[in-house]
Coordinates of N, CA and C in Angstrom, one line a residue:
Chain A
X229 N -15.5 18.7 20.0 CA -14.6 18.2 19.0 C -14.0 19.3 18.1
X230 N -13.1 19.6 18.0 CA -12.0 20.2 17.3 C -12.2 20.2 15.4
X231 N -12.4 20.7 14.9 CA -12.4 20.7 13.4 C -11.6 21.1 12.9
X232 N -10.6 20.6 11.8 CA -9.5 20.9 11.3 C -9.7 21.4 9.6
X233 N -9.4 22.3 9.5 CA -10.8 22.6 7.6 C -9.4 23.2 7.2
X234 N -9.3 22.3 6.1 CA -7.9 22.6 5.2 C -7.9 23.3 3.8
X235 N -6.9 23.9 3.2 CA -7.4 24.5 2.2 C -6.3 24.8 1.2
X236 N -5.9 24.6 0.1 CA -7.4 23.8 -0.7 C -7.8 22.9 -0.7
X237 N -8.9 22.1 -1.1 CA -9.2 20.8 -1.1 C -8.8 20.2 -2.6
X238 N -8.2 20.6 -3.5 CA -7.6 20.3 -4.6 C -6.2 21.3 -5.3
X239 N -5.1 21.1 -5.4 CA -4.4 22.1 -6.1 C -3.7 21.8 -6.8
X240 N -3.1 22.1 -8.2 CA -2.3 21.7 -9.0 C -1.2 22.8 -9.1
X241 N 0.3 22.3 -8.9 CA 1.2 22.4 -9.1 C 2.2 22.4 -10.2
X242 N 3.4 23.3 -10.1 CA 4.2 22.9 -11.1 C 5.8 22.7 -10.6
X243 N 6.2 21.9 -11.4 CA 7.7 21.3 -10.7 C 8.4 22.7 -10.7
X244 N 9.1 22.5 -9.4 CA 9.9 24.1 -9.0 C 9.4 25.0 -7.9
X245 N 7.7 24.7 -8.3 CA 6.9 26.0 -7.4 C 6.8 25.8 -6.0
X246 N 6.9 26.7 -5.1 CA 6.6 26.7 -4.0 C 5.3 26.7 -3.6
X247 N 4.7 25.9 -2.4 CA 3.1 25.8 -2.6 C 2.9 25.1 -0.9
X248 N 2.0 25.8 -0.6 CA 1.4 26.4 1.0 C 0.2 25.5 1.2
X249 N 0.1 24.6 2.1 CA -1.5 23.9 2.0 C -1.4 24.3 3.8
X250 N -3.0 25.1 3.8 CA -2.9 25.6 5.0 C -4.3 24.5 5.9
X251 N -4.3 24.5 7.1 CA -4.7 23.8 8.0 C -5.3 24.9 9.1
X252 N -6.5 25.2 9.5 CA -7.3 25.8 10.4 C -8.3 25.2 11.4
X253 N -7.7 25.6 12.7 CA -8.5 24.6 13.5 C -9.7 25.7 14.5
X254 N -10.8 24.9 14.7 CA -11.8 25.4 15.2 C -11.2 25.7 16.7
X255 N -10.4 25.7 17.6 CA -9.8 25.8 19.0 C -8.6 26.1 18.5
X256 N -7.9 27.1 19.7 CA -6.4 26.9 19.5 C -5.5 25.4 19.9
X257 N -4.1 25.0 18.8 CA -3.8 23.8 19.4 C -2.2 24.5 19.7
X258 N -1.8 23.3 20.2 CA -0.2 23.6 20.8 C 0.4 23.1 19.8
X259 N 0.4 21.8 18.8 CA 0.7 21.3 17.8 C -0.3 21.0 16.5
X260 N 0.4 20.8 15.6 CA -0.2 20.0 14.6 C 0.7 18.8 13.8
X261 N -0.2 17.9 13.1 CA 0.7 16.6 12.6 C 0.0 17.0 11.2
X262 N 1.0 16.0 10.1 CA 0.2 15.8 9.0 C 1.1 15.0 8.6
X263 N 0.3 14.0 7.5 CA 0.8 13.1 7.3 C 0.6 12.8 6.0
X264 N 1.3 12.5 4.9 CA 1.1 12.1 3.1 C 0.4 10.6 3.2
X265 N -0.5 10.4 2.1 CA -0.9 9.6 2.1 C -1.1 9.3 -0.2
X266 N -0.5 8.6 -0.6 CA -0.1 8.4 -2.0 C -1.4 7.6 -2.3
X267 N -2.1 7.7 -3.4 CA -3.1 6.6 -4.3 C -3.0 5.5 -3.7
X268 N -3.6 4.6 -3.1 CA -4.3 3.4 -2.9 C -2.6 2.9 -1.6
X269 N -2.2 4.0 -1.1 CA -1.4 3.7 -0.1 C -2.4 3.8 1.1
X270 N -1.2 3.6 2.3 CA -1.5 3.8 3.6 C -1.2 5.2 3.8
X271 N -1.3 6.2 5.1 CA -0.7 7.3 5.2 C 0.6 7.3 6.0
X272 N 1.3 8.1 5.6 CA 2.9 8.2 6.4 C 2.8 9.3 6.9
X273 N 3.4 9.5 8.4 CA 3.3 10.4 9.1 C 4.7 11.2 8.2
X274 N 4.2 12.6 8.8 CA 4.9 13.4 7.3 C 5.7 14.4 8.2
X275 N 4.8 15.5 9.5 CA 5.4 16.2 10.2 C 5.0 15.9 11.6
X276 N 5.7 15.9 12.8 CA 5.1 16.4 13.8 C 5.6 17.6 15.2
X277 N 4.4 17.5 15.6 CA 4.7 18.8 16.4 C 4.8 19.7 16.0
X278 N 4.5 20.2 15.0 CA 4.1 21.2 13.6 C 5.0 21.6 12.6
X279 N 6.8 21.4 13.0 CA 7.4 21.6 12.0 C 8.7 20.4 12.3
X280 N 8.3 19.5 12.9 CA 9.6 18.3 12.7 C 9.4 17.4 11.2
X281 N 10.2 17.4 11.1 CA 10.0 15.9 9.5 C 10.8 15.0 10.1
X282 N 9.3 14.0 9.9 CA 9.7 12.9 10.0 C 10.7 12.1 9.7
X283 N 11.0 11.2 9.7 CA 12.6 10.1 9.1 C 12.0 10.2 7.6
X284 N 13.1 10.7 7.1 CA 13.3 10.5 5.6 C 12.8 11.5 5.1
X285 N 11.8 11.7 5.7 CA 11.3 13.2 4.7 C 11.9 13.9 4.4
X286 N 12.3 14.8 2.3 CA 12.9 15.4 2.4 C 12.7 17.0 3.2
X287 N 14.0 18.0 3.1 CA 14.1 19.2 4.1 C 13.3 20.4 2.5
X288 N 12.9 19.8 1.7 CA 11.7 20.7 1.0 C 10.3 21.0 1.1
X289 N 10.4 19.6 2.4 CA 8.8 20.2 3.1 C 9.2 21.0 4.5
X290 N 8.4 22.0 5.3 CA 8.7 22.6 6.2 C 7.4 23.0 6.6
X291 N 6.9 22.8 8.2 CA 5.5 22.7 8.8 C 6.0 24.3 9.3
X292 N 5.1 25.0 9.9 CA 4.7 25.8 10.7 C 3.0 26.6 11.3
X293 N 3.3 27.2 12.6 CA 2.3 27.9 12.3 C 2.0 27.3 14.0
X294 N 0.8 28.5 14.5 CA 0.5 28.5 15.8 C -1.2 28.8 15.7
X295 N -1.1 28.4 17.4 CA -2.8 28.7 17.7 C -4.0 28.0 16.5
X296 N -4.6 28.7 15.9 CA -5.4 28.3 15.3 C -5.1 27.8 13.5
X297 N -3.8 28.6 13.2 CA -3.7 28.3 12.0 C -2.2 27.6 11.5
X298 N -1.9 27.0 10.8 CA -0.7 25.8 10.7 C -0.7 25.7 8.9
X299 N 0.4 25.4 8.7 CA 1.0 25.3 7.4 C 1.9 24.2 7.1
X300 N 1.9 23.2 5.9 CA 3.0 23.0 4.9 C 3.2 23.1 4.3
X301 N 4.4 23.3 3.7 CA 4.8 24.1 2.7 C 5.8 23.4 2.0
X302 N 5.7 23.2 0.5 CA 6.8 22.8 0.1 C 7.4 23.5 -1.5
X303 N 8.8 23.3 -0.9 CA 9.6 24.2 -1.8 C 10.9 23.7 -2.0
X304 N 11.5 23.4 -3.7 CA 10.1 23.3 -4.8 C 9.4 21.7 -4.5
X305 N 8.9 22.5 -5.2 CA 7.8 20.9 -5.7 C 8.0 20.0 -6.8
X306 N 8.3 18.8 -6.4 CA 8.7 17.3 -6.9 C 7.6 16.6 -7.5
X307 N 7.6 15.9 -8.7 CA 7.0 15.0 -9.5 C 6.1 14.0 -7.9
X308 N 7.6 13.4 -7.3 CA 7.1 12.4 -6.1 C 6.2 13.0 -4.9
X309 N 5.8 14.5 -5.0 CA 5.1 15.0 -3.9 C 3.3 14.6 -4.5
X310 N 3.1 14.5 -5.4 CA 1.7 13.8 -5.5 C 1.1 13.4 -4.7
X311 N 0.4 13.5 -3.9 CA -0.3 12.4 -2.8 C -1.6 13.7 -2.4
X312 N -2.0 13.0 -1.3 CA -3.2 14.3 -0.5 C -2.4 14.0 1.0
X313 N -2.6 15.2 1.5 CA -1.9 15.4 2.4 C -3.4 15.5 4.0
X314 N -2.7 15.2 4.9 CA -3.7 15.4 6.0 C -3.3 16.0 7.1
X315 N -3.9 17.1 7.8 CA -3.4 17.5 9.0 C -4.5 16.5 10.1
X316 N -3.9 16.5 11.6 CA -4.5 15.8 12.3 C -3.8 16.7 13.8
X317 N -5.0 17.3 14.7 CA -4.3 17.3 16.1 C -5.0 16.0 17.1
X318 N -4.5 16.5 18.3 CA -4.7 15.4 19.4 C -4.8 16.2 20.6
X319 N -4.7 17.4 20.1 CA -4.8 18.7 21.9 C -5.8 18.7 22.8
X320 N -6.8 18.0 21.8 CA -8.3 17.9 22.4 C -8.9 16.6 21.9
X321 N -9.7 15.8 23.3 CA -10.0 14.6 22.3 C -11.1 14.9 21.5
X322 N -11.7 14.3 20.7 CA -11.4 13.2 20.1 C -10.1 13.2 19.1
X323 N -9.1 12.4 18.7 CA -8.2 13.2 17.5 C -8.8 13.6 16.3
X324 N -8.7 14.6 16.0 CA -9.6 14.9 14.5 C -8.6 15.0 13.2
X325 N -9.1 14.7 12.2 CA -8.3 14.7 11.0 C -8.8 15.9 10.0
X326 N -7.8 16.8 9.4 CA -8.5 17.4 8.2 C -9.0 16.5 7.1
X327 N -9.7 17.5 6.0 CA -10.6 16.4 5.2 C -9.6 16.2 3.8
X328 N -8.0 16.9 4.0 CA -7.1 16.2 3.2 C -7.5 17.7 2.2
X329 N -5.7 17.7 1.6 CA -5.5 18.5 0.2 C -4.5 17.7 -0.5
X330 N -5.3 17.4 -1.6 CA -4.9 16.5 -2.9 C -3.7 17.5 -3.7
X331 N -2.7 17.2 -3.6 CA -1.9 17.6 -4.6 C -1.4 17.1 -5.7
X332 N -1.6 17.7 -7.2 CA -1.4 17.5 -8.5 C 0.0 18.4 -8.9
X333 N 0.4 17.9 -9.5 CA 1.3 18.3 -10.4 C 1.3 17.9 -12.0
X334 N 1.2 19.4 -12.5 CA 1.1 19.8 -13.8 C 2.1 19.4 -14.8
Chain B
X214 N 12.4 -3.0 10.8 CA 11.7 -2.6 10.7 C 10.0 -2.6 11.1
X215 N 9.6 -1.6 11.0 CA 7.9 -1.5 12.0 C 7.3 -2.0 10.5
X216 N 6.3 -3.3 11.2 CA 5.7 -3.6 10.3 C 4.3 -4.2 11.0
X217 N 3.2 -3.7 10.3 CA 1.9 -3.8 10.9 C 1.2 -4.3 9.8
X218 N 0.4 -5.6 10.0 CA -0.7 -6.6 9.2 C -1.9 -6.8 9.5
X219 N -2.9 -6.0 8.8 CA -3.8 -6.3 9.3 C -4.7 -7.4 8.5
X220 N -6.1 -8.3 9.3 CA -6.7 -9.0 8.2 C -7.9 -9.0 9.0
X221 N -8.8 -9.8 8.0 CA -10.4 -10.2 8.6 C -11.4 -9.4 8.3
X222 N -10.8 -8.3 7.0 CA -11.8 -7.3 6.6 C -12.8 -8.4 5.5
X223 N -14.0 -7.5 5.2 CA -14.8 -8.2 4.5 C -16.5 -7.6 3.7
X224 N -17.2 -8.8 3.3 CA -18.3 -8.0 3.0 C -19.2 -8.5 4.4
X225 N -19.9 -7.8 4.8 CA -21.1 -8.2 5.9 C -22.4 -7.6 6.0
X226 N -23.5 -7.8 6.3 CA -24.6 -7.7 6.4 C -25.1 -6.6 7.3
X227 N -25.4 -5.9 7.6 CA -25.8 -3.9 8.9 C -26.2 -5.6 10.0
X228 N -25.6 -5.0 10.8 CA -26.5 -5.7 12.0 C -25.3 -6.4 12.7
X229 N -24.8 -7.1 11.7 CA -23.8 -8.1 12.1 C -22.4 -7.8 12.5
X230 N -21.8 -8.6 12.9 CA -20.1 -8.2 13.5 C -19.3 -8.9 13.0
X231 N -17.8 -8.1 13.3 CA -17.0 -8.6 12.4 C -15.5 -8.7 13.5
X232 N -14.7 -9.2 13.3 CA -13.7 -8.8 14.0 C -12.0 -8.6 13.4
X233 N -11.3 -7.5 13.5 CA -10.6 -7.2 12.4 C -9.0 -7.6 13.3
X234 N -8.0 -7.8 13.1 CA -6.5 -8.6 13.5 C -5.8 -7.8 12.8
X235 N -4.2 -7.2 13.3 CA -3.5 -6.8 13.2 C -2.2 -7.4 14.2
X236 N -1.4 -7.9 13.4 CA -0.1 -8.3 13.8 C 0.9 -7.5 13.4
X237 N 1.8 -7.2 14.8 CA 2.7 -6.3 14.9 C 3.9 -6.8 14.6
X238 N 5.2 -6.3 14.2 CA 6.5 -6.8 14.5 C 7.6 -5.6 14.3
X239 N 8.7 -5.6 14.4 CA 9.6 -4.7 14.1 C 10.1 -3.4 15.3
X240 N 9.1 -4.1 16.8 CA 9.3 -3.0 17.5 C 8.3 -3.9 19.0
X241 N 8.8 -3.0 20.3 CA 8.6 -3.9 21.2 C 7.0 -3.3 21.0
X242 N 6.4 -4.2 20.9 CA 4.7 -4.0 20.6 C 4.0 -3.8 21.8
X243 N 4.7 -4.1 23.4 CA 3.8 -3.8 24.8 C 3.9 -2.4 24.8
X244 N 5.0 -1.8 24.5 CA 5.4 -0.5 25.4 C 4.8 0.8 24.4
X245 N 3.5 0.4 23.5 CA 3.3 1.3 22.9 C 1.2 1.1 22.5
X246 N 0.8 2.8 22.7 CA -0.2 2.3 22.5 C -0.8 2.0 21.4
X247 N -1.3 1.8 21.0 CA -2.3 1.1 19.4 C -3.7 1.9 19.3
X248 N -3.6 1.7 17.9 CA -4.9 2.8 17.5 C -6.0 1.8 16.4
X249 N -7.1 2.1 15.8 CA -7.3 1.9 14.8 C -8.1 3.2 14.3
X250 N -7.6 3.5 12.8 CA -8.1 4.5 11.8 C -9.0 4.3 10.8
X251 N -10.0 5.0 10.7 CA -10.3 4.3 9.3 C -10.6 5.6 7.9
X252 N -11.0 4.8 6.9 CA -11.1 6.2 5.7 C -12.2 5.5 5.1
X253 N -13.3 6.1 4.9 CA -14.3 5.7 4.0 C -14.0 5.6 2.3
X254 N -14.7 5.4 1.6 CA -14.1 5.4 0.3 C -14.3 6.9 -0.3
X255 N -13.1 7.2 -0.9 CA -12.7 8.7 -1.1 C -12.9 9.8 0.0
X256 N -12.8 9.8 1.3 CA -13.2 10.4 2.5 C -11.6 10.6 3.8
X257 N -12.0 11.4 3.9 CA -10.8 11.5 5.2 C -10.8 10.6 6.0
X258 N -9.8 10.6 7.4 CA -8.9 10.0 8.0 C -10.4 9.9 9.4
X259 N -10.8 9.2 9.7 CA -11.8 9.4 11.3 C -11.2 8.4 12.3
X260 N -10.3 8.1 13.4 CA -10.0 7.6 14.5 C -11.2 7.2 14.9
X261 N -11.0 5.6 15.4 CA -11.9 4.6 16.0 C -12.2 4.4 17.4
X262 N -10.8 3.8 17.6 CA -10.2 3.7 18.7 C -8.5 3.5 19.3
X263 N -8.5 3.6 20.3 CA -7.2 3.5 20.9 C -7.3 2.8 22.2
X264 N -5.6 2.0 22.5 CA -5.7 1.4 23.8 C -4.6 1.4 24.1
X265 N -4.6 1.4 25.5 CA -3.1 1.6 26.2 C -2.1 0.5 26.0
X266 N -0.9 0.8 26.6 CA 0.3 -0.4 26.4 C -0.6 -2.0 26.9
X267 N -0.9 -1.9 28.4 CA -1.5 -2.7 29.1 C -2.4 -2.9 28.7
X268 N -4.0 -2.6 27.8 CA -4.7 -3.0 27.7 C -5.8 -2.6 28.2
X269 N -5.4 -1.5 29.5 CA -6.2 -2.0 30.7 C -7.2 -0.2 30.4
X270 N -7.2 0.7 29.6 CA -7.6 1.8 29.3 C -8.0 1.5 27.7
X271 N -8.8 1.7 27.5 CA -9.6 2.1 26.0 C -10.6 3.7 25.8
X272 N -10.2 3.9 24.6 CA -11.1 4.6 24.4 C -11.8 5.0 23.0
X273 N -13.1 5.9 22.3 CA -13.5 5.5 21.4 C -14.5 6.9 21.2
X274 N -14.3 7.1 19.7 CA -15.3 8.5 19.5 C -16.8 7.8 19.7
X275 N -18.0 8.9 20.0 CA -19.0 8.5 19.9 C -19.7 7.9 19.2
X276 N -19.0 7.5 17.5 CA -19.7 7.2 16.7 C -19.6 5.8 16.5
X277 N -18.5 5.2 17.8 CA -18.6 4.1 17.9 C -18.6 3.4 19.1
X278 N -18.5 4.1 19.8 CA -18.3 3.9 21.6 C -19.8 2.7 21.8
X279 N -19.7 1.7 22.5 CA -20.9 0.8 22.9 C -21.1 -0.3 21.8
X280 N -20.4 -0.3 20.5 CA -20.5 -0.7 19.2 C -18.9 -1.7 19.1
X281 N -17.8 -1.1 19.5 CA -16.8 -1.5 18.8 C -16.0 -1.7 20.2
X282 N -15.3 -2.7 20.3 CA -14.1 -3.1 21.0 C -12.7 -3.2 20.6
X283 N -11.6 -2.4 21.2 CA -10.3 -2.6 20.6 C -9.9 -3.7 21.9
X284 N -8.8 -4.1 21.7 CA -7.9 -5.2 22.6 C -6.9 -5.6 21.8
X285 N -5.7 -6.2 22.9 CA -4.7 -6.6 22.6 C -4.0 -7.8 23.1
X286 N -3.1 -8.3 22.6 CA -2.5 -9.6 23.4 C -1.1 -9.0 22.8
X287 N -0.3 -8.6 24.1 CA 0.8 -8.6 23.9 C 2.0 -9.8 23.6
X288 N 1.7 -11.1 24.1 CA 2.2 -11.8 24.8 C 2.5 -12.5 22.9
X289 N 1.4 -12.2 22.0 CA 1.2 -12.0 20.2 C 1.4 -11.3 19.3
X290 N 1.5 -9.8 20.1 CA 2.0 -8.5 19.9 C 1.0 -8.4 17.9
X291 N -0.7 -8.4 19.2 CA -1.6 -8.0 18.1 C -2.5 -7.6 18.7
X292 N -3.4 -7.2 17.8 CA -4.7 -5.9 17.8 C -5.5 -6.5 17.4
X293 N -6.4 -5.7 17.9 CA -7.9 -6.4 17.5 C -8.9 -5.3 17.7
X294 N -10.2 -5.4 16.9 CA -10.9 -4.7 16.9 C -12.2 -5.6 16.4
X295 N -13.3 -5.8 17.7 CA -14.5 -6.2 17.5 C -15.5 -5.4 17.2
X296 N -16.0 -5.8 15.9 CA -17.3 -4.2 15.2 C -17.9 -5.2 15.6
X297 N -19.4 -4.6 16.4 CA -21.0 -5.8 16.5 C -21.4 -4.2 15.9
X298 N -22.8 -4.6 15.7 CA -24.0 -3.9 15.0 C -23.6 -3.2 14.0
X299 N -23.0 -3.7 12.9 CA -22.4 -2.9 12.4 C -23.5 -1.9 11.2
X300 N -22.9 -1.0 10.7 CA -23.9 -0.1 10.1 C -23.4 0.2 8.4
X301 N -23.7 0.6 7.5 CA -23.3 0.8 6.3 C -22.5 1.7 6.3
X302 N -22.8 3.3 7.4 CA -21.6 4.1 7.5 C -20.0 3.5 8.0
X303 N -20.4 2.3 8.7 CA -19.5 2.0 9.0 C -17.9 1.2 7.6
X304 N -18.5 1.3 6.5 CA -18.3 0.8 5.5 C -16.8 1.7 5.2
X305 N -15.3 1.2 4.9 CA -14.4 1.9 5.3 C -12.9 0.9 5.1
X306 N -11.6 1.7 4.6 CA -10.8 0.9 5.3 C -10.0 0.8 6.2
X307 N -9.7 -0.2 7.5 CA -9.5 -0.2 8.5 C -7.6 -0.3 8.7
X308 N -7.3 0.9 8.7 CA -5.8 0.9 9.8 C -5.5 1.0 10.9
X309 N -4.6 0.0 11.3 CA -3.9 0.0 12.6 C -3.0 0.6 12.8
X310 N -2.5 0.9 13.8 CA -1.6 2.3 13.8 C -0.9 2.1 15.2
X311 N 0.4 2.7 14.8 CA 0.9 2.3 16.1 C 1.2 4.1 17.0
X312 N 0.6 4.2 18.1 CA -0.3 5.6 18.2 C 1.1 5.9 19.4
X313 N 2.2 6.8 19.1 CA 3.0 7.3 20.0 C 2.3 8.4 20.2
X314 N 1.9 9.1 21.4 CA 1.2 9.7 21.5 C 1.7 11.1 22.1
X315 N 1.1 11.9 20.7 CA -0.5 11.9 20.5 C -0.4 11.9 19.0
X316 N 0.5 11.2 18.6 CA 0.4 10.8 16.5 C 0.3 9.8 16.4
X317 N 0.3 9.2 15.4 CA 0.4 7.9 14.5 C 1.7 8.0 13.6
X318 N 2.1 6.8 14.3 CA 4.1 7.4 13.5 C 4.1 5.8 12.5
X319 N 3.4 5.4 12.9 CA 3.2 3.7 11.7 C 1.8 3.8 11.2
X320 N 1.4 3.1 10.1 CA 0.4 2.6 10.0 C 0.3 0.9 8.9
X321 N -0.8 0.2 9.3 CA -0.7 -1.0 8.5 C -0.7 -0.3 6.7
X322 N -1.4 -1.6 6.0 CA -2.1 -1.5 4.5 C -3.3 -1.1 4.8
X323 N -3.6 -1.5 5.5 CA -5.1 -1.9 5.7 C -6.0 -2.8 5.7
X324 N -7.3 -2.6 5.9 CA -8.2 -3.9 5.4 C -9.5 -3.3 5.0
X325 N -10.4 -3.8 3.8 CA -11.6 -3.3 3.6 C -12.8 -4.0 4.2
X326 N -14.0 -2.9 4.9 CA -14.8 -3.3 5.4 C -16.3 -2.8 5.1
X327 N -16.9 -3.7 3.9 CA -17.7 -3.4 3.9 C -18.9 -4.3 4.1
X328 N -20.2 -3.3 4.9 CA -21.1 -3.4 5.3 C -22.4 -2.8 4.2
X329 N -23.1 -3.6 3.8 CA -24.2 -3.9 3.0 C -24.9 -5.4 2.6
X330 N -26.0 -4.9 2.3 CA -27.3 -6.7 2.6 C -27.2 -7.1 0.8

């Protein structure tokens, strides 16, 4: 099983800033996904394939990143980006999920 | 638009089974495979299971494999998920997801499932 260990597991923000939540996986993958998930919501698939955005998503988030280590990134940062975010691959079964970075804004 | 409902979550007893329903609409519901996800309370995202368009392939992490059954009736363009023996870790809430693969590009509300006596 693949382990996905993300980091940080908590970060607080300020409107305008640019800000990096990185995703590291125990195997190399070919992709990564991640998906926002808001307070007492469901989760929305957010990127896939490691740097597509999804329908709707604004072009202030932007995925990247290979092999073992993967990135999103957003720039700036919006009141509405609040949520905890999750990376998730599928390159290897079982699909595994990171354990999520909570984003605050200050 | 994709819209997914799930129900039949609840309180239940370790031992006992439950079985959870999701109704699809918004999209041809045969030609795609189905998942279910779940999240413990304040806990990440752990995948259950998944099943093919047809029905005729399932599959399932170990921590539930022999325990839980997914299935579908397209012909109702819904989901289903049979928990038997269920356990307190098992305690969580349950999304369905519509699994283009190898993501999850929909997901229900959910439903809560807890297991305790």
């Amino acid at each position: 099983e693949i382990i996905l260990t993300q980091s940080p597991t908590i970060m607080a923000a300020s409107l305008g800033e640019k800000i990096t939540i990185t995703c590291s996986a125990s195997s190399s993958l070919s992709y990564m996904y991640w998906y926002q998930q808001k307070s007492g919501a469901s989760p929305k698939l957010w990127v896939h394939r490691t740097s597509n955005l999804a329908s709707g998503v604004p072009d202030r988030f932007s995925g990247s990143g290979s092999g073992t280590d993967f990135t999103l990134t957003i720039d700036p940062v919006e009141a509405d980006d609040t949520a905890t975010y999750f990376c998730q691959q599928s390159w290897n079964d079982p699909p595994t999920f990171g354990s999520g970075t909570k984003l605050e804004i200050k | 638009e994709v819209q997914l409902v799930e129900s039949g979550g609840g309180l239940v007893q370790p031992g006992r089974s439950l079985k959870l329903s999701c109704a699809a609409s918004g999209f041809t519901f045969s030609n795609y495979y189905m998942a279910w996800v779940r999240q413990a309370p304040k806990k990440g995202l752990e995948w259950v299971a998944t099943i093919s368009t047809s029905g005729s392939r399932t599959y399932y992490p170990d921590s539930v494999k022999g325990r839980f059954t997914i299935s579908r009736d397209n012909a109702k363009s819904s989901l289903y998920l049979q928990m038997n023996s269920l356990k307190s870790e098992d305690t969580a809430t349950y999304y369905c997801a519509r699994q283009t693969q190898p993501y999850f590009d929909y997901w229900g509300q959910g439903v809560m499932v807890t297991v305790s006596s």
